[in-house]
XYZ file of C-alpha atoms in Angstrom:
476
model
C 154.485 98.580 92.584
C 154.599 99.589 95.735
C 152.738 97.103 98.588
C 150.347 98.261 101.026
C 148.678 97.191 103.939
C 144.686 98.362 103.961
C 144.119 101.218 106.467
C 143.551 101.688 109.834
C 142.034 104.613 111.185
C 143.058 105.653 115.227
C 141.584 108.141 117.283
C 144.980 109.681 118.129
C 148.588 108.765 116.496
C 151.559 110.122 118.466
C 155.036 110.133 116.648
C 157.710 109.481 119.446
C 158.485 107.385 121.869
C 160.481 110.146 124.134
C 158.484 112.534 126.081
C 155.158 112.077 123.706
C 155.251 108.710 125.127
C 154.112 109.838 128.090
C 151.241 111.462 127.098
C 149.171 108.217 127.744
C 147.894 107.358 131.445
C 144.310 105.600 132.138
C 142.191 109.104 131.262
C 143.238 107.337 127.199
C 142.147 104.218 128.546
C 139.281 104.169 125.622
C 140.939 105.911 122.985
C 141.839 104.055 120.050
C 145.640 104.626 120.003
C 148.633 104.350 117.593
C 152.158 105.090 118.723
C 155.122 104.651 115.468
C 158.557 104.816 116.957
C 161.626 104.294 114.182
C 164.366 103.431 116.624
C 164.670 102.674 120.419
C 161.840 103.575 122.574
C 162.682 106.367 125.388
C 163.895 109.256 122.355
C 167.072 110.768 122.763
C 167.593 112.365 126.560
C 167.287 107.987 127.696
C 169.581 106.475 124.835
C 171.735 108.861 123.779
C 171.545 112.069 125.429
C 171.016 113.719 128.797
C 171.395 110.835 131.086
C 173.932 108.683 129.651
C 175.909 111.621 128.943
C 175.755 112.728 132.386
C 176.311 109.348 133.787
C 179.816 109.333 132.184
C 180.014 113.153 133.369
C 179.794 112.098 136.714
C 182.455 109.161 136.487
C 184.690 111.619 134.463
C 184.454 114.114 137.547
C 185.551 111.809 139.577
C 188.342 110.205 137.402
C 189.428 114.074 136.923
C 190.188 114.586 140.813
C 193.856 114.347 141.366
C 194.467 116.811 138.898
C 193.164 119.369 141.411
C 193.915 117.639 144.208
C 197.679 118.668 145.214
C 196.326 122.494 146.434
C 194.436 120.351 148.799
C 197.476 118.480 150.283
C 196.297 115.475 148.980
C 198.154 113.678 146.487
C 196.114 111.058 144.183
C 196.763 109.669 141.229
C 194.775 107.801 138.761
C 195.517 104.231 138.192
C 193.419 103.171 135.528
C 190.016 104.103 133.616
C 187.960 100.638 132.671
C 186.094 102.338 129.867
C 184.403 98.577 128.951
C 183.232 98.820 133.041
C 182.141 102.254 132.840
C 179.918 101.593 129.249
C 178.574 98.296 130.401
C 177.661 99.594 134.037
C 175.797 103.121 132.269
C 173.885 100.787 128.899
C 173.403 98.114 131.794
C 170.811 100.521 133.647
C 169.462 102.057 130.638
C 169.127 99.602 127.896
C 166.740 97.534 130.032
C 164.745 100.190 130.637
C 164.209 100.947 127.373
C 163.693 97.587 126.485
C 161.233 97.193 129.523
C 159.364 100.400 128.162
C 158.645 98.899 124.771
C 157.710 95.769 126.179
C 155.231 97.686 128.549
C 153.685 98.808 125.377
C 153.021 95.689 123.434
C 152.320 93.237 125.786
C 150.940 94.756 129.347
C 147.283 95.014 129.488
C 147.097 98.818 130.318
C 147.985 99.132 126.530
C 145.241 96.505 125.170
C 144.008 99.804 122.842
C 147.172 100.705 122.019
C 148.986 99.856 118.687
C 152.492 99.952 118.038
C 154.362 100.684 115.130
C 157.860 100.245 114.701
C 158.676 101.704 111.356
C 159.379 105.321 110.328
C 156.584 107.426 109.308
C 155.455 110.267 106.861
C 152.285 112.405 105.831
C 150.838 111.220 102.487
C 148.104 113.807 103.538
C 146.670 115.479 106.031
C 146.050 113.291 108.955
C 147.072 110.413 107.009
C 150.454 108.209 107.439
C 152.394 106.068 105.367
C 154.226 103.514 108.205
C 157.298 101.890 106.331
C 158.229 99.234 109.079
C 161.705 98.450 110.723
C 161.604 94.469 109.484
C 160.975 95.716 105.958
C 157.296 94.051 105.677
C 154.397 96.110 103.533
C 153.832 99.655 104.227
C 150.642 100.629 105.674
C 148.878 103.562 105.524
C 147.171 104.712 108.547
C 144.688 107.910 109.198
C 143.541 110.112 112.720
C 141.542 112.450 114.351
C 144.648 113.319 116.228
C 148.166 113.712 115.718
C 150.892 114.009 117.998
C 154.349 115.309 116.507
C 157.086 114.233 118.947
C 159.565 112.572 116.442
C 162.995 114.411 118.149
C 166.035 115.262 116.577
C 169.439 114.270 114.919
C 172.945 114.958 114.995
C 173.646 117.944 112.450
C 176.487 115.957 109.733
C 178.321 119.105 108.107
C 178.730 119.125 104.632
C 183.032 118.136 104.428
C 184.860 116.654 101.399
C 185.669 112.946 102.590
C 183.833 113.100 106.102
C 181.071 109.879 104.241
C 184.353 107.927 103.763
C 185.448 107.670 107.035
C 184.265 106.199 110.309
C 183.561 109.095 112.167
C 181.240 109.257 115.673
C 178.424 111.441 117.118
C 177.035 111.672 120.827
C 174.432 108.914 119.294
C 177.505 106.317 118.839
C 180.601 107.498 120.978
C 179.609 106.253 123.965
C 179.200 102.860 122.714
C 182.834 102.714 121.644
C 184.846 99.319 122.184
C 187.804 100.818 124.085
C 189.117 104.184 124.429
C 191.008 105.850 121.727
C 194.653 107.513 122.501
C 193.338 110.924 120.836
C 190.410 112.287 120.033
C 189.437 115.487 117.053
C 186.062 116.710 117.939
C 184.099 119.211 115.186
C 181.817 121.735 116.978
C 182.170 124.323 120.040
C 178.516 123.777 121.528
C 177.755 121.941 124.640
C 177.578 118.733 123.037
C 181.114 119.298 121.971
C 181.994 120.652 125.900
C 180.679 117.692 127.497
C 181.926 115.110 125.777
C 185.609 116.313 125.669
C 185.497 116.571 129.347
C 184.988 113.409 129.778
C 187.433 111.465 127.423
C 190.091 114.072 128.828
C 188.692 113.227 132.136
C 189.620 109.508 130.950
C 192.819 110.303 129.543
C 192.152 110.939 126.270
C 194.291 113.373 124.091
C 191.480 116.141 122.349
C 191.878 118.478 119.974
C 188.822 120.841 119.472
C 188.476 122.261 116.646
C 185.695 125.099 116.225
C 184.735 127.399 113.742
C 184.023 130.382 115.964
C 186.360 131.781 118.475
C 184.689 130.471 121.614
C 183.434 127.986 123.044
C 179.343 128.805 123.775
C 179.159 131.595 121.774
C 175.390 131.438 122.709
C 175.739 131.940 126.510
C 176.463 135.266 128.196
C 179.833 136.791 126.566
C 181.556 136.487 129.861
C 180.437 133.197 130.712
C 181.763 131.888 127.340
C 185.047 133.858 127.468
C 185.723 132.295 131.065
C 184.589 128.991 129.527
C 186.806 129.614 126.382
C 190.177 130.639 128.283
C 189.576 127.205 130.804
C 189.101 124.772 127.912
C 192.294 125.894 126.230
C 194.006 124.786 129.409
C 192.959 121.679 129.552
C 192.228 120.808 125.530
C 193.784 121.264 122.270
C 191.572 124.502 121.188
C 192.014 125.141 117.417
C 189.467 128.536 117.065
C 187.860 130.056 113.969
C 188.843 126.669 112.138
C 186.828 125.453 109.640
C 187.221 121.770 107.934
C 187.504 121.532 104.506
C 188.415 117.825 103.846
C 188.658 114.551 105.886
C 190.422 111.424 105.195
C 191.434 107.997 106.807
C 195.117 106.660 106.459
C 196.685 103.924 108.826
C 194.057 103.531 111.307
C 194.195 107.508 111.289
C 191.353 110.042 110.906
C 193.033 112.844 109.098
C 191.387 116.567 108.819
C 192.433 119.286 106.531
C 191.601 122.748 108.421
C 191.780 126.396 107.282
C 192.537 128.851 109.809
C 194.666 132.142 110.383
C 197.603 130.673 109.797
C 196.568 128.628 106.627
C 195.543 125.108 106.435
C 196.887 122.882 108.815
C 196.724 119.100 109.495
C 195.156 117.204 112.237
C 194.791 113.984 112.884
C 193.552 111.573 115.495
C 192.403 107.760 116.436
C 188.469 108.800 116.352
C 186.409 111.490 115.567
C 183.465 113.341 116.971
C 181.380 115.440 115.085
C 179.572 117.839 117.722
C 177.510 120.341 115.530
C 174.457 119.866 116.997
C 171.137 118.519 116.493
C 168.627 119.320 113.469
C 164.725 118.724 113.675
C 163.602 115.194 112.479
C 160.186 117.379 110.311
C 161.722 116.482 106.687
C 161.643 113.069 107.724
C 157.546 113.543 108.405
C 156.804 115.134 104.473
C 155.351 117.983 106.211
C 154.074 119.352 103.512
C 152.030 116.701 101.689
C 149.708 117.907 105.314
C 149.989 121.073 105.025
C 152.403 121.731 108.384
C 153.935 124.401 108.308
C 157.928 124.657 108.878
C 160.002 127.419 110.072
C 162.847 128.235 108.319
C 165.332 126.285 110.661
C 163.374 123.582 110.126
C 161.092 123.473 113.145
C 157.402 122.159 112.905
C 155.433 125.523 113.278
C 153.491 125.912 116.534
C 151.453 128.139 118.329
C 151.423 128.821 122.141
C 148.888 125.724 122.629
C 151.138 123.230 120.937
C 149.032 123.351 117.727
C 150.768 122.601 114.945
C 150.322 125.747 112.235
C 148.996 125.097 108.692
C 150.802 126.577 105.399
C 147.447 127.653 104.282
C 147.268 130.091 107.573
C 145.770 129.187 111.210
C 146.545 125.645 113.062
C 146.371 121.980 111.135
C 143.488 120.434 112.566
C 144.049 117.714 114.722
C 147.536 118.353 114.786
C 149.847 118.877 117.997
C 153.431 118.642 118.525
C 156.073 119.021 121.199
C 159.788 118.806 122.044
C 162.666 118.771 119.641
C 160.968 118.376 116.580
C 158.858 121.547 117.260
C 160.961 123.891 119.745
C 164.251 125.011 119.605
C 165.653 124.734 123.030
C 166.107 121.146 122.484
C 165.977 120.167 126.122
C 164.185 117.129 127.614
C 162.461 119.582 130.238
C 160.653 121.945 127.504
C 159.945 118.480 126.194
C 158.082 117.218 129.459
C 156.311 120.516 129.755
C 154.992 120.668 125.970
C 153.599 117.498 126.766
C 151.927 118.134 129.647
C 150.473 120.723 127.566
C 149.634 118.957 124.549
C 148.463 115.911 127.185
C 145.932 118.522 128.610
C 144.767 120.096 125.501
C 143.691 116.867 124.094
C 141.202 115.932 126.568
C 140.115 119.544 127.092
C 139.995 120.318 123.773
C 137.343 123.478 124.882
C 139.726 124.590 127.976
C 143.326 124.809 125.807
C 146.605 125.536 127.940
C 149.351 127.730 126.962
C 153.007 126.743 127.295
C 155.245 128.425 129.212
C 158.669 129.550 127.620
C 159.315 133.117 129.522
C 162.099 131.306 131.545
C 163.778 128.761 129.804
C 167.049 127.384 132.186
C 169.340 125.231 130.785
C 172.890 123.682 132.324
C 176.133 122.247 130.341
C 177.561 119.688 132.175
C 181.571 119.868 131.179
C 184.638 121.034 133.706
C 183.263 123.434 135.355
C 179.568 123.357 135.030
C 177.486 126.149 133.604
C 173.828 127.118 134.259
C 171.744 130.220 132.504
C 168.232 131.362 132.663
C 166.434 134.564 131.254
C 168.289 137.024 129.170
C 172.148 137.283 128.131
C 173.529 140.952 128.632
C 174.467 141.116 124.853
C 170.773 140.382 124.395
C 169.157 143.119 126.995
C 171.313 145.615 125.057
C 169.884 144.397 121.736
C 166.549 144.554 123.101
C 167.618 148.126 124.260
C 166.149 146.804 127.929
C 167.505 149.199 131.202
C 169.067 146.939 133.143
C 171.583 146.145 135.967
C 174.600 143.741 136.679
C 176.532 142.349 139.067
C 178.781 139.376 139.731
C 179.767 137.298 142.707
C 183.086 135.131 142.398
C 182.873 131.971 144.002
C 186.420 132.940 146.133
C 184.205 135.665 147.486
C 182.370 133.340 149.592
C 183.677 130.704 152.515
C 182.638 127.838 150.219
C 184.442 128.934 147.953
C 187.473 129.178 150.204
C 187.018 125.237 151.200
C 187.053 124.665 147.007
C 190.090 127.147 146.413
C 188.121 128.000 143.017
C 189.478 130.960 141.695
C 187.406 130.775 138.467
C 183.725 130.545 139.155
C 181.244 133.289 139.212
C 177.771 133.780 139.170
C 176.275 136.927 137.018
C 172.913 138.262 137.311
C 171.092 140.946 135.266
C 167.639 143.355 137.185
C 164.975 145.476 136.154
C 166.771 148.589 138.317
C 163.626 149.797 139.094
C 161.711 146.783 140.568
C 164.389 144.389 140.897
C 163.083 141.771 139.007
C 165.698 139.640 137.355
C 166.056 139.293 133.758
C 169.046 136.881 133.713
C 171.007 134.512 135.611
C 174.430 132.822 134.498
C 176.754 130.745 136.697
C 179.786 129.321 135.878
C 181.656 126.899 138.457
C 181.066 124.152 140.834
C 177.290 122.749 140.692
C 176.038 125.498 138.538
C 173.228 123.789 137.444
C 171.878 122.900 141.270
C 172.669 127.216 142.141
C 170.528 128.487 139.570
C 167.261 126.970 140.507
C 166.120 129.298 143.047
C 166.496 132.336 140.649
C 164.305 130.088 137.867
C 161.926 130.174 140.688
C 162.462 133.386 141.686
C 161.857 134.752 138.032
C 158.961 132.327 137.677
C 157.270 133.476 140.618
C 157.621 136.884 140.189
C 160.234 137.630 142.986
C 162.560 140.823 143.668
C 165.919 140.410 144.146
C 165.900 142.142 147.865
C 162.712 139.736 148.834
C 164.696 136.980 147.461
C 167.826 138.087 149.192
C 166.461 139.244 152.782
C 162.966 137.133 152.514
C 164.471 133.895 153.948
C 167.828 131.958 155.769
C 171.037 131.399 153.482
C 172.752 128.539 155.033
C 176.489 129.574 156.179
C 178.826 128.625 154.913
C 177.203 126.757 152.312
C 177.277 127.586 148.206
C 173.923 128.708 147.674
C 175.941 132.255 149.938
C 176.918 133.347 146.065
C 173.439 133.527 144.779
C 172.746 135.396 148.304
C 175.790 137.791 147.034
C 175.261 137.892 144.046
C 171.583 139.568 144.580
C 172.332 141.692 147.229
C 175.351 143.480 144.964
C 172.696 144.397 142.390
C 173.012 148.198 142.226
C 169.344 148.714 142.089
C 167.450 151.874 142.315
């Protein structure tokens, strides 16, 4: 027989301890309040995701300088990469302030009506929780008028013959390894995947990509990821349209059996990452013993208000959710928006906010950086949307001359008759930096010749190729 502790009832219960965690501020100072987190508080973008990951981008960037440097007349060389320095110095800044963020919620007084659960969590019905908890004492079923969903995501583990047997990593573990390995096989072609083997090549790692596709990105613009594609198999061991069929361990040896054009071939290697991406955490909830409704990629159902949607038609009362678990950009910014939206809607439950997804950005931080916002050009023509294009090469402007990068482009798409953009993709040197003033142009409702001829472009300076780029648009 199963043990339970009697109820408690809350007047809000938020799932999460990533961006829902912030919902709370002093206007929840007399709300009776229930937070359940199953693992370390701060989600996925503090422990394991964006800023670790770009922490060790950044020190891979660097470590990855003399191989460019010789063009320059400067010859470096790498001496040495002190992984154990590099992990300690990156977990050393953000382990404490995770720590320091659960400690802020059981013990500082701000939090005297808040009640924290550390346990993992599912609907037994609607608006109703069974808490099972982390040190394995009685479950304990808890109710509310108010739900928050903000329970994240996981690393996607592909169904392979032999992958359970063998000690294999994702982006939640690898950067927590001992030392580094010699070589590295990483599953997946996503951005996950193009981070990661940036930097343990950047550290002098041996990888071999293999993905099942025959790109890299196959999501971003088709000439962005063709560009990306044709770089990476300069600098990695790119095995396309592979797919694994069985994985084994042998001699301290991770060894993968892969079909591809040429039959099945064998790779092997000291670790293994597997970079397929990310799945929503809702079948870990029970959804359905509440009613919530689930898309068919597994997303918790919302509408534009952040209300979760109810399989028996219209929203689940009470019910609210945000960021991974709910939207499937899976980026820490859509998460800090949705909550700000879900934040708002719960104390002005009569004045409800829509969230804003028309112009999504996103960046991949690998070698070189990438940065896209609005619509791909394979999508306009789906969409069967008139549009225009241009691109701007970074050699084409005297930046780009100091950074001799003969790669890098930016690529815009325009309404021809109004100029307004629909899309923005950049490929290069601080990609992710260039592309905000044409999020804020298409957020703001700005034509590309007002964008272009509206204000000073700093000479010579990089922001010149988004200055190009929208004054080439062949508009009407």
């Amino acid at each position: 027989m199963t043990e339970y502790t009697a109820g408690r009832h809350f007047d809000l219960v938020i799932i999460g301890t990533g961006s829902g965690n912030s919902i709370l501020d002093s206007r929840f100072a007399d709300w009776n309040v229930a937070i359940i987190e199953k693992g370390i508080f701060g989600g996925t973008c503090l422990n394991v995701g964006c800023i670790p990951t770009k922490m060790f981008v950044h020190t891979a960037d660097i470590a990855a300088t003399p191989e460019n440097s010789a063009k320059f007349g400067v010859d470096e060389t790498l001496d040495a990469v002190r992984f154990g320095d590099i992990r300690d110095r990156i977990f050393g800044r953000i382990d404490p302030i995770a720590a320091g963020g659960r400690d802020y919620r059981l013990r500082h007084e701000d939090n005297r009506s808040v009640t924290v659960f550390e346990g993992v969590a599912h609907f037994s019905g609607p608006k109703t929780l069974v808490v099972q908890p982390n040190d394995g004492s009685d479950r304990q079923v808890i109710s509310a008028d108010r739900i928050v969903l903000a329970g994240g995501s996981r690393p996607i583990i592909p169904d392979i013959d032999g992958l359970a047997n063998v000690d294999y990593h994702t982006s939640d573990t690898i950067m927590r390894l001992e030392k580094l390995p010699h070589t590295l096989v990483v599953i997946g072609s996503g951005f996950i995947a193009a981070e990661l083997a940036h930097v343990f090549s950047a550290f002098g790692v041996d990888v071999t990509i293999l993905a099942r596709s025959d790109r890299f990105l196959r999501d971003e613009d088709a000439d962005i990821s063709a560009r990306f594609t044709e770089l990476a198999k300069q600098r990695w061991d790119v095995r396309t349209n592979r797919g694994v069929i069985r994985v084994e361990q042998s001699g301290g040896q991770i060894i993968l059996h892969a079909a591809g054009p040429a039959g099945t071939e064998k790779i092997s290697g000291d670790q293994l990452l597997i970079a397929a991406g990310r799945r929503p955490n809702s079948d870990l909830l029970n959804p359905s013993a509440a009613g919530i409704a689930v898309t068919d990629d597994g997303y918790v159902a919302v509408d534009e208000f952040q209300r979760v949607l109810s399989t028996a038609g219209g929203v689940a009362d009470g019910v609210w959710a945000l960021g991974d678990i709910c939207s499937p950009w899976q980026l820490k910014h859509v998460a800090n928006h949705e909550q700000r939206i879900v934040q708002h809607n719960l104390l002005h439950p009569n004045a409800l906010r829509a969230a804003d997804h028309r112009f999504v950005p996103h960046a991949v931080f690998s070698a070189p950086q990438i940065a896209s916002v609005g619509l791909t050009e394979q999508r306009a023509r789906e969409l069967g949307i008139r549009y225009v294009t241009t691109k701007q090469d970074y050699a084409g402007i005297a930046y780009g001359w100091a950074m001799e990068d003969e790669t890098g482009f930016a690529k815009l798409l325009a309404d021809p008759a109004n100029g307004r953009l629909l899309g923005a993709h950049i490929i290069g040197p601080q990609a992710s930096t260039l592309i905000q003033p044409l999020i804020q142009a298409m957020s703001f409702d700005l034509s590309a010749r007002d964008m272009a001829r509206g204000q000073y472009w700093i000479h010579p300076a990089m922001p010149e190729l988004i200055e190009n780029a929208l004054l080439n648009l062949p508009l009407d």
